[in-house]
C-alpha cells in the first residue's frame, strides 16, 4: 500500500495543528456552565482523532483558490458535529461501545446523561460558530449553516444512523447498504468538502457539482475501507475491538461483496473520485492525495 | 386568579393554529429518510403543547411593530428546540419520565435510540429552518441563529439541564436554584422573545434590553409556577405525576421558600416583568397579557 506522500503529510499535520489549537482555545472552560458538562465536551472533541473532515474542508478551500486557513472555523464545526455523533452513537441505547480511539467512550468516562448533553451542546455550538465564522460574508455563513444542517439532520447523518439501527440483523442489498452509508457517514464528508468550497465567494456551480461527486465517492470509499479495517485491523491500531461489526451482525461491504470484491470496489471508487477532479489544476492536488490516503489508511 | 382575557385567548389561538399548520406542513414525511425516525419527530413536535415559546416570539414581533406572522418560522424553530429538549430530558438516563402532556414520552412510544436521534435531528432542523427563514434579511437570520445556539447550548438550556442533574438530592441556595433555572428554561424563553424582536430590522438596543429583562423575569416566573403546579396540580391536568419533582428530591421554589413564599415571589416577578415593558405602548399589550397568563396558568 502506498504511504501518504510528503506533501499530504505536511498538509495534514498543518491542518491538525491548526484545528487542535483553535478547538482548544474555543473550548476553554467557562465559569458560567456545568464543569462536568464542559469537561465531557472537551474530552470528546480534544481526544485526538485524525481530523479528516477538517482536512477535507481546508483542502477543498485550497482547491477553489482560497487559503486553507480561511476555512479553519468552518472546519472546526465539522469536527464538533462528528464528535457529537460519535458520543451519541456509542451510547448503550445505540451501538453500546465502551472503547473509541483506544480510550473510554464519553458515557463510560463520564456518565450517560452527561454524554447525551455533551453531544447536544456540541451540536448547538457548531451552528453558533458558523454563524460568526470570521472573515466570511453573511451569505456564505448561511450557505454553510444550511449545508451543515442538511448533512447532519434526518435527511443526512442522523437519518443514516436510524437506518443503520433498523438494519441490524437484517440482510441488506448493496443498494440499501449504500443508501445507509451515504446518509450516515457520506453526508458529513460531502458537507466537509462543500463547506470548504463555499469559502470562495464566487465558487461556480460546476466546481461545486464536481466536488460533490468527489466527496460522495470519497465518503463511500471511506466506509468500504472502514469495513475492511474492521475485519482485518487489530484493536490496538483501529481503537475498537476487531470484528465488532461482524459480532453484532451488521451488514458490511465485505460481507456482501467478499473481501476481494470490497477491495475491487474501493479501487473503482478511488478512480471515480480522481476523475471527478479532472477540471481542477494543481490546486486540487491535496484533494487527490486525500483520496489516496483514505483508501490506504490502516486506522 | 384572573383568567386570560379575550384578546390574549384570540392571540394564542391564532398563534397555535398558525404554528401547528406550519409545523405539520414542514414535518411532512420524506421518502429519503427513516420512516420510524420521522414518525418519532412528528410525534414529539405535533403532539399538542401550549406553544408558549412561539406565542412569546410572535408577541415580541408585535411589540416591536412587526406583524406576528413575520416571526412564524423562527417561532417554529423554538418549538423544535423545546421538543428536542423534552425528548432528551425524559430519557431513562436523565429524568426517566414515561408520561408527558398526558401521553407516553417519545422513548416509550418508540424506543430509546430513536428518541435520541429524533432529538438530534430536530435540533439540526431548527438551525436549518432559521438559515432560510422567509422574509428576513441574512443579517437577521444570522443574529437569530446566534441567539438560538447560545440559548440552547452549554451556556444555556443544555448547561441548565446538566446543573439540574448534578443538583438532585443536594441542597441548593435560592441563588443556585435561580442559576439553574435561568439556564435550563429561562434561556430559551428569553431567546423566544429576543428572536421575535429581531424580526424588526431596526430594533433598538434599548428595546432589546427591556425585552431581555422582561423575558428573563418571565422565564423565572414560569418556573416558579411550574414548581407550584407540581405540588398543587393533579396528574390529569398537568400531564405528569403530581409531586414528581418532590419524589426525586429536586430542589424547588416551594421547597426553599415555602408555598406562600413562592407565591409572593411569583407576584414580584410579574410586577417586574410588567415594569420592564413601560417603554412600550399598546404594541406591548400581548406581552403584558402573556405575563399574566404564565403566572395564572393551571397546567
mmCIF file with all atom_site columns, N, CA and C in Angstrom, chain A residues 30 32-34 36 84 88 91 93-94 112-113 116-117 120 123-125 127-128 131-132 138 142 145-146 149 154-155 158 161-162 165-166 183, chain B residues 30 32-34 36 41 84 88 91 93-94 112-113 116-117 120 123-125 127-128 131-132 138 142 145-146 149 154-155 158 161-162 165-166 183:
data_model
loop_
_atom_site.group_PDB
_atom_site.id
_atom_site.type_symbol
_atom_site.label_atom_id
_atom_site.label_alt_id
_atom_site.label_comp_id
_atom_site.label_asym_id
_atom_site.label_entity_id
_atom_site.label_seq_id
_atom_site.pdbx_PDB_ins_code
_atom_site.Cartn_x
_atom_site.Cartn_y
_atom_site.Cartn_z
_atom_site.occupancy
_atom_site.B_iso_or_equiv
_atom_site.pdbx_formal_charge
_atom_site.auth_seq_id
_atom_site.auth_comp_id
_atom_site.auth_asym_id
_atom_site.auth_atom_id
_atom_site.pdbx_PDB_model_num
ATOM 1   N N  . UNK A 1 30  ? -15.620 27.642 30.779 1.00 0.00 ? 30  UNK A N  1
ATOM 2   C CA . UNK A 1 30  ? -16.300 28.863 31.186 1.00 0.00 ? 30  UNK A CA 1
ATOM 3   C C  . UNK A 1 30  ? -16.852 28.672 32.593 1.00 0.00 ? 30  UNK A C  1
ATOM 4   N N  . UNK A 1 32  ? -19.430 29.897 33.612 1.00 0.00 ? 32  UNK A N  1
ATOM 5   C CA . UNK A 1 32  ? -20.880 30.076 33.545 1.00 0.00 ? 32  UNK A CA 1
ATOM 6   C C  . UNK A 1 32  ? -21.635 28.838 33.044 1.00 0.00 ? 32  UNK A C  1
ATOM 7   N N  . UNK A 1 33  ? -21.079 27.658 33.307 1.00 0.00 ? 33  UNK A N  1
ATOM 8   C CA . UNK A 1 33  ? -21.787 26.439 32.909 1.00 0.00 ? 33  UNK A CA 1
ATOM 9   C C  . UNK A 1 33  ? -21.310 25.285 33.778 1.00 0.00 ? 33  UNK A C  1
ATOM 10  N N  . UNK A 1 34  ? -21.901 24.135 33.595 1.00 0.00 ? 34  UNK A N  1
ATOM 11  C CA . UNK A 1 34  ? -21.510 22.957 34.373 1.00 0.00 ? 34  UNK A CA 1
ATOM 12  C C  . UNK A 1 34  ? -20.086 22.539 34.016 1.00 0.00 ? 34  UNK A C  1
ATOM 13  N N  . UNK A 1 36  ? -18.628 19.683 34.725 1.00 0.00 ? 36  UNK A N  1
ATOM 14  C CA . UNK A 1 36  ? -18.609 18.296 34.241 1.00 0.00 ? 36  UNK A CA 1
ATOM 15  C C  . UNK A 1 36  ? -19.030 18.215 32.765 1.00 0.00 ? 36  UNK A C  1
ATOM 16  N N  . UNK A 1 84  ? -19.930 14.938 18.322 1.00 0.00 ? 84  UNK A N  1
ATOM 17  C CA . UNK A 1 84  ? -21.248 14.726 18.939 1.00 0.00 ? 84  UNK A CA 1
ATOM 18  C C  . UNK A 1 84  ? -21.869 13.424 18.429 1.00 0.00 ? 84  UNK A C  1
ATOM 19  N N  . UNK A 1 88  ? -23.061 10.102 20.757 1.00 0.00 ? 88  UNK A N  1
ATOM 20  C CA . UNK A 1 88  ? -24.414 9.539  20.762 1.00 0.00 ? 88  UNK A CA 1
ATOM 21  C C  . UNK A 1 88  ? -24.439 8.121  20.165 1.00 0.00 ? 88  UNK A C  1
ATOM 22  N N  . UNK A 1 91  ? -23.593 5.366  22.696 1.00 0.00 ? 91  UNK A N  1
ATOM 23  C CA . UNK A 1 91  ? -24.444 5.189  23.886 1.00 0.00 ? 91  UNK A CA 1
ATOM 24  C C  . UNK A 1 91  ? -25.004 3.763  23.985 1.00 0.00 ? 91  UNK A C  1
ATOM 25  N N  . UNK A 1 93  ? -27.945 2.725  24.362 1.00 0.00 ? 93  UNK A N  1
ATOM 26  C CA . UNK A 1 93  ? -29.164 2.518  23.566 1.00 0.00 ? 93  UNK A CA 1
ATOM 27  C C  . UNK A 1 93  ? -28.868 2.431  22.071 1.00 0.00 ? 93  UNK A C  1
ATOM 28  N N  . UNK A 1 94  ? -27.651 2.813  21.690 1.00 0.00 ? 94  UNK A N  1
ATOM 29  C CA . UNK A 1 94  ? -27.283 2.780  20.264 1.00 0.00 ? 94  UNK A CA 1
ATOM 30  C C  . UNK A 1 94  ? -26.289 1.628  20.054 1.00 0.00 ? 94  UNK A C  1
ATOM 31  N N  . UNK A 1 112 ? -23.940 8.519  31.355 1.00 0.00 ? 112 UNK A N  1
ATOM 32  C CA . UNK A 1 112 ? -24.787 8.549  30.168 1.00 0.00 ? 112 UNK A CA 1
ATOM 33  C C  . UNK A 1 112 ? -25.467 9.910  29.968 1.00 0.00 ? 112 UNK A C  1
ATOM 34  N N  . UNK A 1 113 ? -26.007 10.453 31.048 1.00 0.00 ? 113 UNK A N  1
ATOM 35  C CA . UNK A 1 113 ? -26.708 11.740 30.932 1.00 0.00 ? 113 UNK A CA 1
ATOM 36  C C  . UNK A 1 113 ? -25.746 12.826 30.449 1.00 0.00 ? 113 UNK A C  1
ATOM 37  N N  . UNK A 1 116 ? -25.036 12.416 26.737 1.00 0.00 ? 116 UNK A N  1
ATOM 38  C CA . UNK A 1 116 ? -26.133 12.893 25.868 1.00 0.00 ? 116 UNK A CA 1
ATOM 39  C C  . UNK A 1 116 ? -26.085 14.421 25.782 1.00 0.00 ? 116 UNK A C  1
ATOM 40  N N  . UNK A 1 117 ? -25.936 15.061 26.932 1.00 0.00 ? 117 UNK A N  1
ATOM 41  C CA . UNK A 1 117 ? -25.931 16.529 26.961 1.00 0.00 ? 117 UNK A CA 1
ATOM 42  C C  . UNK A 1 117 ? -24.703 17.116 26.268 1.00 0.00 ? 117 UNK A C  1
ATOM 43  N N  . UNK A 1 120 ? -25.428 17.081 22.655 1.00 0.00 ? 120 UNK A N  1
ATOM 44  C CA . UNK A 1 120 ? -26.410 18.128 22.340 1.00 0.00 ? 120 UNK A CA 1
ATOM 45  C C  . UNK A 1 120 ? -25.757 19.509 22.297 1.00 0.00 ? 120 UNK A C  1
ATOM 46  N N  . UNK A 1 123 ? -23.531 20.114 19.245 1.00 0.00 ? 123 UNK A N  1
ATOM 47  C CA . UNK A 1 123 ? -24.273 20.425 18.020 1.00 0.00 ? 123 UNK A CA 1
ATOM 48  C C  . UNK A 1 123 ? -24.664 21.908 17.991 1.00 0.00 ? 123 UNK A C  1
ATOM 49  N N  . UNK A 1 124 ? -25.200 22.411 19.078 1.00 0.00 ? 124 UNK A N  1
ATOM 50  C CA . UNK A 1 124 ? -25.578 23.831 19.123 1.00 0.00 ? 124 UNK A CA 1
ATOM 51  C C  . UNK A 1 124 ? -24.358 24.718 18.879 1.00 0.00 ? 124 UNK A C  1
ATOM 52  N N  . UNK A 1 125 ? -23.239 24.325 19.471 1.00 0.00 ? 125 UNK A N  1
ATOM 53  C CA . UNK A 1 125 ? -22.005 25.090 19.339 1.00 0.00 ? 125 UNK A CA 1
ATOM 54  C C  . UNK A 1 125 ? -21.556 25.191 17.876 1.00 0.00 ? 125 UNK A C  1
ATOM 55  N N  . UNK A 1 127 ? -23.337 25.250 15.148 1.00 0.00 ? 127 UNK A N  1
ATOM 56  C CA . UNK A 1 127 ? -24.110 26.245 14.400 1.00 0.00 ? 127 UNK A CA 1
ATOM 57  C C  . UNK A 1 127 ? -23.806 27.661 14.885 1.00 0.00 ? 127 UNK A C  1
ATOM 58  N N  . UNK A 1 128 ? -23.575 27.794 16.179 1.00 0.00 ? 128 UNK A N  1
ATOM 59  C CA . UNK A 1 128 ? -23.207 29.097 16.714 1.00 0.00 ? 128 UNK A CA 1
ATOM 60  C C  . UNK A 1 128 ? -21.876 29.593 16.132 1.00 0.00 ? 128 UNK A C  1
ATOM 61  N N  . UNK A 1 131 ? -22.256 30.722 12.529 1.00 0.00 ? 131 UNK A N  1
ATOM 62  C CA . UNK A 1 131 ? -22.986 31.994 12.416 1.00 0.00 ? 131 UNK A CA 1
ATOM 63  C C  . UNK A 1 131 ? -22.066 33.194 12.652 1.00 0.00 ? 131 UNK A C  1
ATOM 64  N N  . UNK A 1 132 ? -20.930 32.972 13.292 1.00 0.00 ? 132 UNK A N  1
ATOM 65  C CA . UNK A 1 132 ? -19.992 34.087 13.447 1.00 0.00 ? 132 UNK A CA 1
ATOM 66  C C  . UNK A 1 132 ? -18.582 33.730 12.966 1.00 0.00 ? 132 UNK A C  1
ATOM 67  N N  . UNK A 1 138 ? -21.956 37.195 5.251  1.00 0.00 ? 138 UNK A N  1
ATOM 68  C CA . UNK A 1 138 ? -23.167 36.632 5.844  1.00 0.00 ? 138 UNK A CA 1
ATOM 69  C C  . UNK A 1 138 ? -23.785 35.558 4.955  1.00 0.00 ? 138 UNK A C  1
ATOM 70  N N  . UNK A 1 142 ? -24.461 31.629 5.975  1.00 0.00 ? 142 UNK A N  1
ATOM 71  C CA . UNK A 1 142 ? -25.781 30.994 5.918  1.00 0.00 ? 142 UNK A CA 1
ATOM 72  C C  . UNK A 1 142 ? -25.774 29.771 5.008  1.00 0.00 ? 142 UNK A C  1
ATOM 73  N N  . UNK A 1 145 ? -24.324 27.021 6.990  1.00 0.00 ? 145 UNK A N  1
ATOM 74  C CA . UNK A 1 145 ? -25.258 26.530 8.016  1.00 0.00 ? 145 UNK A CA 1
ATOM 75  C C  . UNK A 1 145 ? -26.304 25.612 7.386  1.00 0.00 ? 145 UNK A C  1
ATOM 76  N N  . UNK A 1 146 ? -26.823 26.040 6.232  1.00 0.00 ? 146 UNK A N  1
ATOM 77  C CA . UNK A 1 146 ? -27.794 25.190 5.529  1.00 0.00 ? 146 UNK A CA 1
ATOM 78  C C  . UNK A 1 146 ? -27.178 23.838 5.176  1.00 0.00 ? 146 UNK A C  1
ATOM 79  N N  . UNK A 1 149 ? -26.702 21.767 8.429  1.00 0.00 ? 149 UNK A N  1
ATOM 80  C CA . UNK A 1 149 ? -27.983 21.310 8.986  1.00 0.00 ? 149 UNK A CA 1
ATOM 81  C C  . UNK A 1 149 ? -28.534 20.155 8.153  1.00 0.00 ? 149 UNK A C  1
ATOM 82  N N  . UNK A 1 154 ? -32.074 14.717 9.759  1.00 0.00 ? 154 UNK A N  1
ATOM 83  C CA . UNK A 1 154 ? -32.776 13.458 9.461  1.00 0.00 ? 154 UNK A CA 1
ATOM 84  C C  . UNK A 1 154 ? -32.615 13.017 8.006  1.00 0.00 ? 154 UNK A C  1
ATOM 85  N N  . UNK A 1 155 ? -32.260 13.948 7.127  1.00 0.00 ? 155 UNK A N  1
ATOM 86  C CA . UNK A 1 155 ? -32.023 13.557 5.732  1.00 0.00 ? 155 UNK A CA 1
ATOM 87  C C  . UNK A 1 155 ? -30.548 13.220 5.506  1.00 0.00 ? 155 UNK A C  1
ATOM 88  N N  . UNK A 1 158 ? -28.024 11.772 10.862 1.00 0.00 ? 158 UNK A N  1
ATOM 89  C CA . UNK A 1 158 ? -28.919 11.173 11.864 1.00 0.00 ? 158 UNK A CA 1
ATOM 90  C C  . UNK A 1 158 ? -29.869 10.171 11.199 1.00 0.00 ? 158 UNK A C  1
ATOM 91  N N  . UNK A 1 161 ? -27.971 6.986  10.727 1.00 0.00 ? 161 UNK A N  1
ATOM 92  C CA . UNK A 1 161 ? -27.823 6.205  11.957 1.00 0.00 ? 161 UNK A CA 1
ATOM 93  C C  . UNK A 1 161 ? -29.129 5.451  12.258 1.00 0.00 ? 161 UNK A C  1
ATOM 94  N N  . UNK A 1 162 ? -30.252 6.099  11.997 1.00 0.00 ? 162 UNK A N  1
ATOM 95  C CA . UNK A 1 162 ? -31.545 5.426  12.208 1.00 0.00 ? 162 UNK A CA 1
ATOM 96  C C  . UNK A 1 162 ? -31.685 4.228  11.268 1.00 0.00 ? 162 UNK A C  1
ATOM 97  N N  . UNK A 1 165 ? -29.467 1.415  12.528 1.00 0.00 ? 165 UNK A N  1
ATOM 98  C CA . UNK A 1 165 ? -30.022 0.670  13.668 1.00 0.00 ? 165 UNK A CA 1
ATOM 99  C C  . UNK A 1 165 ? -31.132 -0.281 13.223 1.00 0.00 ? 165 UNK A C  1
ATOM 100 N N  . UNK A 1 166 ? -31.929 0.186  12.266 1.00 0.00 ? 166 UNK A N  1
ATOM 101 C CA . UNK A 1 166 ? -33.030 -0.648 11.788 1.00 0.00 ? 166 UNK A CA 1
ATOM 102 C C  . UNK A 1 166 ? -32.528 -1.858 10.999 1.00 0.00 ? 166 UNK A C  1
ATOM 103 N N  . UNK A 1 183 ? -26.001 8.349  3.841  1.00 0.00 ? 183 UNK A N  1
ATOM 104 C CA . UNK A 1 183 ? -26.543 9.205  4.887  1.00 0.00 ? 183 UNK A CA 1
ATOM 105 C C  . UNK A 1 183 ? -25.602 9.265  6.082  1.00 0.00 ? 183 UNK A C  1
ATOM 106 N N  . UNK B 2 30  ? -40.750 12.412 4.454  1.00 0.00 ? 30  UNK B N  1
ATOM 107 C CA . UNK B 2 30  ? -39.935 12.363 3.250  1.00 0.00 ? 30  UNK B CA 1
ATOM 108 C C  . UNK B 2 30  ? -39.568 10.910 2.975  1.00 0.00 ? 30  UNK B C  1
ATOM 109 N N  . UNK B 2 32  ? -36.960 10.002 1.752  1.00 0.00 ? 32  UNK B N  1
ATOM 110 C CA . UNK B 2 32  ? -35.498 9.907  1.766  1.00 0.00 ? 32  UNK B CA 1
ATOM 111 C C  . UNK B 2 32  ? -34.907 9.824  3.175  1.00 0.00 ? 32  UNK B C  1
ATOM 112 N N  . UNK B 2 33  ? -35.651 9.264  4.106  1.00 0.00 ? 33  UNK B N  1
ATOM 113 C CA . UNK B 2 33  ? -35.100 9.099  5.449  1.00 0.00 ? 33  UNK B CA 1
ATOM 114 C C  . UNK B 2 33  ? -35.833 7.955  6.148  1.00 0.00 ? 33  UNK B C  1
ATOM 115 N N  . UNK B 2 34  ? -35.402 7.646  7.339  1.00 0.00 ? 34  UNK B N  1
ATOM 116 C CA . UNK B 2 34  ? -36.037 6.578  8.103  1.00 0.00 ? 34  UNK B CA 1
ATOM 117 C C  . UNK B 2 34  ? -37.471 6.973  8.477  1.00 0.00 ? 34  UNK B C  1
ATOM 118 N N  . UNK B 2 36  ? -39.423 5.540  10.702 1.00 0.00 ? 36  UNK B N  1
ATOM 119 C CA . UNK B 2 36  ? -39.589 5.494  12.162 1.00 0.00 ? 36  UNK B CA 1
ATOM 120 C C  . UNK B 2 36  ? -39.045 6.773  12.815 1.00 0.00 ? 36  UNK B C  1
ATOM 121 N N  . UNK B 2 41  ? -40.169 12.126 15.290 1.00 0.00 ? 41  UNK B N  1
ATOM 122 C CA . UNK B 2 41  ? -40.047 13.586 15.262 1.00 0.00 ? 41  UNK B CA 1
ATOM 123 C C  . UNK B 2 41  ? -41.435 14.221 15.239 1.00 0.00 ? 41  UNK B C  1
ATOM 124 N N  . UNK B 2 84  ? -37.156 18.864 21.221 1.00 0.00 ? 84  UNK B N  1
ATOM 125 C CA . UNK B 2 84  ? -35.956 18.011 21.323 1.00 0.00 ? 84  UNK B CA 1
ATOM 126 C C  . UNK B 2 84  ? -35.497 17.945 22.780 1.00 0.00 ? 84  UNK B C  1
ATOM 127 N N  . UNK B 2 88  ? -35.062 14.472 25.130 1.00 0.00 ? 88  UNK B N  1
ATOM 128 C CA . UNK B 2 88  ? -33.817 14.062 25.784 1.00 0.00 ? 88  UNK B CA 1
ATOM 129 C C  . UNK B 2 88  ? -33.939 14.110 27.316 1.00 0.00 ? 88  UNK B C  1
ATOM 130 N N  . UNK B 2 91  ? -35.456 10.936 28.849 1.00 0.00 ? 91  UNK B N  1
ATOM 131 C CA . UNK B 2 91  ? -34.757 9.648  28.668 1.00 0.00 ? 91  UNK B CA 1
ATOM 132 C C  . UNK B 2 91  ? -34.439 8.982  30.015 1.00 0.00 ? 91  UNK B C  1
ATOM 133 N N  . UNK B 2 93  ? -31.759 7.820  31.153 1.00 0.00 ? 93  UNK B N  1
ATOM 134 C CA . UNK B 2 93  ? -30.501 8.291  31.754 1.00 0.00 ? 93  UNK B CA 1
ATOM 135 C C  . UNK B 2 93  ? -30.647 9.691  32.352 1.00 0.00 ? 93  UNK B C  1
ATOM 136 N N  . UNK B 2 94  ? -31.729 10.371 32.016 1.00 0.00 ? 94  UNK B N  1
ATOM 137 C CA . UNK B 2 94  ? -31.952 11.728 32.537 1.00 0.00 ? 94  UNK B CA 1
ATOM 138 C C  . UNK B 2 94  ? -33.075 11.675 33.585 1.00 0.00 ? 94  UNK B C  1
ATOM 139 N N  . UNK B 2 112 ? -35.532 3.971  22.825 1.00 0.00 ? 112 UNK B N  1
ATOM 140 C CA . UNK B 2 112 ? -34.571 4.944  23.314 1.00 0.00 ? 112 UNK B CA 1
ATOM 141 C C  . UNK B 2 112 ? -33.669 5.493  22.200 1.00 0.00 ? 112 UNK B C  1
ATOM 142 N N  . UNK B 2 113 ? -33.188 4.606  21.352 1.00 0.00 ? 113 UNK B N  1
ATOM 143 C CA . UNK B 2 113 ? -32.285 5.052  20.280 1.00 0.00 ? 113 UNK B CA 1
ATOM 144 C C  . UNK B 2 113 ? -33.010 6.025  19.352 1.00 0.00 ? 113 UNK B C  1
ATOM 145 N N  . UNK B 2 116 ? -33.381 9.432  21.019 1.00 0.00 ? 116 UNK B N  1
ATOM 146 C CA . UNK B 2 116 ? -32.146 10.235 20.997 1.00 0.00 ? 116 UNK B CA 1
ATOM 147 C C  . UNK B 2 116 ? -31.954 10.857 19.614 1.00 0.00 ? 116 UNK B C  1
ATOM 148 N N  . UNK B 2 117 ? -32.122 10.033 18.583 1.00 0.00 ? 117 UNK B N  1
ATOM 149 C CA . UNK B 2 117 ? -31.904 10.511 17.214 1.00 0.00 ? 117 UNK B CA 1
ATOM 150 C C  . UNK B 2 117 ? -32.952 11.544 16.801 1.00 0.00 ? 117 UNK B C  1
ATOM 151 N N  . UNK B 2 120 ? -31.864 14.770 18.216 1.00 0.00 ? 120 UNK B N  1
ATOM 152 C CA . UNK B 2 120 ? -30.710 15.273 17.463 1.00 0.00 ? 120 UNK B CA 1
ATOM 153 C C  . UNK B 2 120 ? -31.141 15.896 16.139 1.00 0.00 ? 120 UNK B C  1
ATOM 154 N N  . UNK B 2 123 ? -32.920 19.260 16.468 1.00 0.00 ? 123 UNK B N  1
ATOM 155 C CA . UNK B 2 123 ? -32.020 20.390 16.698 1.00 0.00 ? 123 UNK B CA 1
ATOM 156 C C  . UNK B 2 123 ? -31.405 20.882 15.382 1.00 0.00 ? 123 UNK B C  1
ATOM 157 N N  . UNK B 2 124 ? -30.917 19.954 14.564 1.00 0.00 ? 124 UNK B N  1
ATOM 158 C CA . UNK B 2 124 ? -30.334 20.347 13.275 1.00 0.00 ? 124 UNK B CA 1
ATOM 159 C C  . UNK B 2 124 ? -31.373 21.072 12.421 1.00 0.00 ? 124 UNK B C  1
ATOM 160 N N  . UNK B 2 125 ? -32.592 20.556 12.451 1.00 0.00 ? 125 UNK B N  1
ATOM 161 C CA . UNK B 2 125 ? -33.687 21.125 11.668 1.00 0.00 ? 125 UNK B CA 1
ATOM 162 C C  . UNK B 2 125 ? -33.958 22.583 12.057 1.00 0.00 ? 125 UNK B C  1
ATOM 163 N N  . UNK B 2 127 ? -31.923 24.863 13.187 1.00 0.00 ? 127 UNK B N  1
ATOM 164 C CA . UNK B 2 127 ? -30.933 25.782 12.614 1.00 0.00 ? 127 UNK B CA 1
ATOM 165 C C  . UNK B 2 127 ? -31.067 25.876 11.093 1.00 0.00 ? 127 UNK B C  1
ATOM 166 N N  . UNK B 2 128 ? -31.405 24.756 10.472 1.00 0.00 ? 128 UNK B N  1
ATOM 167 C CA . UNK B 2 128 ? -31.621 24.767 9.030  1.00 0.00 ? 128 UNK B CA 1
ATOM 168 C C  . UNK B 2 128 ? -32.786 25.682 8.645  1.00 0.00 ? 128 UNK B C  1
ATOM 169 N N  . UNK B 2 131 ? -31.882 29.344 8.954  1.00 0.00 ? 131 UNK B N  1
ATOM 170 C CA . UNK B 2 131 ? -30.962 29.785 7.896  1.00 0.00 ? 131 UNK B CA 1
ATOM 171 C C  . UNK B 2 131 ? -31.692 30.124 6.611  1.00 0.00 ? 131 UNK B C  1
ATOM 172 N N  . UNK B 2 132 ? -32.924 29.631 6.463  1.00 0.00 ? 132 UNK B N  1
ATOM 173 C CA . UNK B 2 132 ? -33.687 30.017 5.273  1.00 0.00 ? 132 UNK B CA 1
ATOM 174 C C  . UNK B 2 132 ? -35.073 30.549 5.637  1.00 0.00 ? 132 UNK B C  1
ATOM 175 N N  . UNK B 2 138 ? -30.442 38.393 5.581  1.00 0.00 ? 138 UNK B N  1
ATOM 176 C CA . UNK B 2 138 ? -29.398 37.454 6.011  1.00 0.00 ? 138 UNK B CA 1
ATOM 177 C C  . UNK B 2 138 ? -28.853 37.805 7.395  1.00 0.00 ? 138 UNK B C  1
ATOM 178 N N  . UNK B 2 142 ? -28.891 35.404 10.728 1.00 0.00 ? 142 UNK B N  1
ATOM 179 C CA . UNK B 2 142 ? -27.673 35.036 11.477 1.00 0.00 ? 142 UNK B CA 1
ATOM 180 C C  . UNK B 2 142 ? -27.781 35.444 12.942 1.00 0.00 ? 142 UNK B C  1
ATOM 181 N N  . UNK B 2 145 ? -29.823 32.880 14.611 1.00 0.00 ? 145 UNK B N  1
ATOM 182 C CA . UNK B 2 145 ? -29.086 31.615 14.788 1.00 0.00 ? 145 UNK B CA 1
ATOM 183 C C  . UNK B 2 145 ? -28.127 31.725 15.974 1.00 0.00 ? 145 UNK B C  1
ATOM 184 N N  . UNK B 2 146 ? -27.437 32.858 16.063 1.00 0.00 ? 146 UNK B N  1
ATOM 185 C CA . UNK B 2 146 ? -26.529 33.068 17.208 1.00 0.00 ? 146 UNK B CA 1
ATOM 186 C C  . UNK B 2 146 ? -27.309 33.023 18.521 1.00 0.00 ? 146 UNK B C  1
ATOM 187 N N  . UNK B 2 149 ? -28.430 29.368 19.198 1.00 0.00 ? 149 UNK B N  1
ATOM 188 C CA . UNK B 2 149 ? -27.295 28.495 19.545 1.00 0.00 ? 149 UNK B CA 1
ATOM 189 C C  . UNK B 2 149 ? -26.851 28.779 20.972 1.00 0.00 ? 149 UNK B C  1
ATOM 190 N N  . UNK B 2 154 ? -24.367 24.878 25.815 1.00 0.00 ? 154 UNK B N  1
ATOM 191 C CA . UNK B 2 154 ? -23.832 24.595 27.153 1.00 0.00 ? 154 UNK B CA 1
ATOM 192 C C  . UNK B 2 154 ? -23.902 25.812 28.069 1.00 0.00 ? 154 UNK B C  1
ATOM 193 N N  . UNK B 2 155 ? -24.024 27.004 27.489 1.00 0.00 ? 155 UNK B N  1
ATOM 194 C CA . UNK B 2 155 ? -24.169 28.195 28.331 1.00 0.00 ? 155 UNK B CA 1
ATOM 195 C C  . UNK B 2 155 ? -25.641 28.525 28.569 1.00 0.00 ? 155 UNK B C  1
ATOM 196 N N  . UNK B 2 158 ? -28.899 23.440 27.701 1.00 0.00 ? 158 UNK B N  1
ATOM 197 C CA . UNK B 2 158 ? -28.219 22.167 27.976 1.00 0.00 ? 158 UNK B CA 1
ATOM 198 C C  . UNK B 2 158 ? -27.371 22.280 29.246 1.00 0.00 ? 158 UNK B C  1
ATOM 199 N N  . UNK B 2 161 ? -29.661 21.904 32.172 1.00 0.00 ? 161 UNK B N  1
ATOM 200 C CA . UNK B 2 161 ? -30.055 20.512 32.425 1.00 0.00 ? 161 UNK B CA 1
ATOM 201 C C  . UNK B 2 161 ? -28.919 19.773 33.150 1.00 0.00 ? 161 UNK B C  1
ATOM 202 N N  . UNK B 2 162 ? -27.676 20.077 32.770 1.00 0.00 ? 162 UNK B N  1
ATOM 203 C CA . UNK B 2 162 ? -26.519 19.450 33.444 1.00 0.00 ? 162 UNK B CA 1
ATOM 204 C C  . UNK B 2 162 ? -26.472 19.882 34.912 1.00 0.00 ? 162 UNK B C  1
ATOM 205 N N  . UNK B 2 165 ? -29.218 18.058 36.834 1.00 0.00 ? 165 UNK B N  1
ATOM 206 C CA . UNK B 2 165 ? -28.900 16.667 37.161 1.00 0.00 ? 165 UNK B CA 1
ATOM 207 C C  . UNK B 2 165 ? -27.908 16.582 38.312 1.00 0.00 ? 165 UNK B C  1
ATOM 208 N N  . UNK B 2 166 ? -26.959 17.508 38.313 1.00 0.00 ? 166 UNK B N  1
ATOM 209 C CA . UNK B 2 166 ? -25.949 17.497 39.374 1.00 0.00 ? 166 UNK B CA 1
ATOM 210 C C  . UNK B 2 166 ? -26.549 17.883 40.729 1.00 0.00 ? 166 UNK B C  1
ATOM 211 N N  . UNK B 2 183 ? -30.663 29.046 33.215 1.00 0.00 ? 183 UNK B N  1
ATOM 212 C CA . UNK B 2 183 ? -30.105 28.292 32.088 1.00 0.00 ? 183 UNK B CA 1
ATOM 213 C C  . UNK B 2 183 ? -31.155 27.341 31.506 1.00 0.00 ? 183 UNK B C  1
#
